Amino acid sequence: MRSVEVHHELTGPSDSPVVVLAGPLGSTLEIWKPLVEALAERCGVLRYDHRGHGRSPVPTSGS
């Protein structure tokens, strides 16, 4: 299995459950910013940019 580079941010307490936020294609992880501020007080929040969006690199052919 190949590794894939994906830009992500993890916010909130490190000892709490984590909520994963995946935005719609064509958006970046910034779409979740207002929600993250509220959630990160109580739980971990992981959000990411899909491949080829935001700060995640464009995939190479065949990967």
PDB file of C-alpha atoms in Angstrom:
ATOM      1  CA  MET A   1       0.000   0.000   0.000  1.00  0.00           C
ATOM      2  CA  ARG A   2       1.306   3.450  -0.894  1.00  0.00           C
ATOM      3  CA  SER A   3       1.238   6.329   1.521  1.00  0.00           C
ATOM      4  CA  VAL A   4      -0.771   9.383   0.531  1.00  0.00           C
ATOM      5  CA  GLU A   5      -0.039  12.905   1.736  1.00  0.00           C
ATOM      6  CA  VAL A   6      -3.167  14.701   2.982  1.00  0.00           C
ATOM      7  CA  HIS A   7      -3.130  18.042   4.775  1.00  0.00           C
ATOM      8  CA  HIS A   8      -4.993  17.809   8.079  1.00  0.00           C
ATOM      9  CA  GLU A   9      -5.441  19.617  11.374  1.00  0.00           C
ATOM     10  CA  LEU A  10      -6.210  18.058  14.754  1.00  0.00           C
ATOM     11  CA  THR A  11      -7.593  20.422  17.398  1.00  0.00           C
ATOM     12  CA  GLY A  12      -8.927  19.984  20.922  1.00  0.00           C
ATOM     13  CA  PRO A  13      -8.050  17.913  23.996  1.00  0.00           C
ATOM     14  CA  SER A  14      -5.693  15.023  23.230  1.00  0.00           C
ATOM     15  CA  ASP A  15      -7.382  12.694  25.731  1.00  0.00           C
ATOM     16  CA  SER A  16     -10.928  12.963  24.369  1.00  0.00           C
ATOM     17  CA  PRO A  17     -12.897  11.238  21.593  1.00  0.00           C
ATOM     18  CA  VAL A  18     -12.282  12.633  18.102  1.00  0.00           C
ATOM     19  CA  VAL A  19     -14.864  13.867  15.606  1.00  0.00           C
ATOM     20  CA  VAL A  20     -13.782  13.665  11.935  1.00  0.00           C
ATOM     21  CA  LEU A  21     -15.093  16.413   9.655  1.00  0.00           C
ATOM     22  CA  ALA A  22     -14.927  15.734   5.901  1.00  0.00           C
ATOM     23  CA  GLY A  23     -15.988  18.616   3.685  1.00  0.00           C
ATOM     24  CA  PRO A  24     -17.603  18.402   0.266  1.00  0.00           C
ATOM     25  CA  LEU A  25     -15.360  18.150  -2.805  1.00  0.00           C
ATOM     26  CA  GLY A  26     -14.233  21.566  -3.976  1.00  0.00           C
ATOM     27  CA  SER A  27     -13.902  22.915  -0.441  1.00  0.00           C
ATOM     28  CA  THR A  28     -11.083  23.092   2.089  1.00  0.00           C
ATOM     29  CA  LEU A  29     -10.937  22.300   5.780  1.00  0.00           C
ATOM     30  CA  GLU A  30     -11.622  25.990   6.452  1.00  0.00           C
ATOM     31  CA  ILE A  31     -15.325  25.345   5.771  1.00  0.00           C
ATOM     32  CA  TRP A  32     -15.520  23.852   9.286  1.00  0.00           C
ATOM     33  CA  LYS A  33     -13.836  26.725  11.157  1.00  0.00           C
ATOM     34  CA  PRO A  34     -16.977  28.058  12.957  1.00  0.00           C
ATOM     35  CA  LEU A  35     -17.950  24.554  14.105  1.00  0.00           C
ATOM     36  CA  VAL A  36     -14.413  23.622  15.188  1.00  0.00           C
ATOM     37  CA  GLU A  37     -14.252  26.515  17.636  1.00  0.00           C
ATOM     38  CA  ALA A  38     -17.302  25.150  19.485  1.00  0.00           C
ATOM     39  CA  LEU A  39     -16.471  21.424  19.259  1.00  0.00           C
ATOM     40  CA  ALA A  40     -12.798  21.708  20.250  1.00  0.00           C
ATOM     41  CA  GLU A  41     -13.756  22.761  23.771  1.00  0.00           C
ATOM     42  CA  ARG A  42     -15.202  19.268  24.416  1.00  0.00           C
ATOM     43  CA  CYS A  43     -13.567  16.853  21.966  1.00  0.00           C
ATOM     44  CA  GLY A  44     -10.813  16.395  19.453  1.00  0.00           C
ATOM     45  CA  VAL A  45     -11.630  17.580  15.946  1.00  0.00           C
ATOM     46  CA  LEU A  46      -9.854  16.182  12.890  1.00  0.00           C
ATOM     47  CA  ARG A  47     -10.461  17.915   9.585  1.00  0.00           C
ATOM     48  CA  TYR A  48      -8.642  17.509   6.303  1.00  0.00           C
ATOM     49  CA  ASP A  49      -8.352  18.720   2.725  1.00  0.00           C
ATOM     50  CA  HIS A  50      -9.272  16.127   0.101  1.00  0.00           C
ATOM     51  CA  ARG A  51      -6.475  15.216  -2.317  1.00  0.00           C
ATOM     52  CA  GLY A  52      -5.951  18.021  -4.823  1.00  0.00           C
ATOM     53  CA  HIS A  53      -7.832  20.558  -2.700  1.00  0.00           C
ATOM     54  CA  GLY A  54      -6.603  23.191  -0.246  1.00  0.00           C
ATOM     55  CA  ARG A  55      -3.132  22.269   0.988  1.00  0.00           C
ATOM     56  CA  SER A  56      -3.313  18.570   0.008  1.00  0.00           C
ATOM     57  CA  PRO A  57      -1.262  17.840  -3.109  1.00  0.00           C
ATOM     58  CA  VAL A  58      -2.792  16.799  -6.419  1.00  0.00           C
ATOM     59  CA  PRO A  59      -2.594  13.005  -6.818  1.00  0.00           C
ATOM     60  CA  THR A  60      -0.211  11.643  -9.413  1.00  0.00           C
ATOM     61  CA  SER A  61      -1.518   9.502 -12.247  1.00  0.00           C
ATOM     62  CA  GLY A  62      -2.649   6.056 -11.151  1.00  0.00           C
ATOM     63  CA  SER A  63      -2.562   6.649  -7.403  1.00  0.00           C
TER      64      SER A  63
END
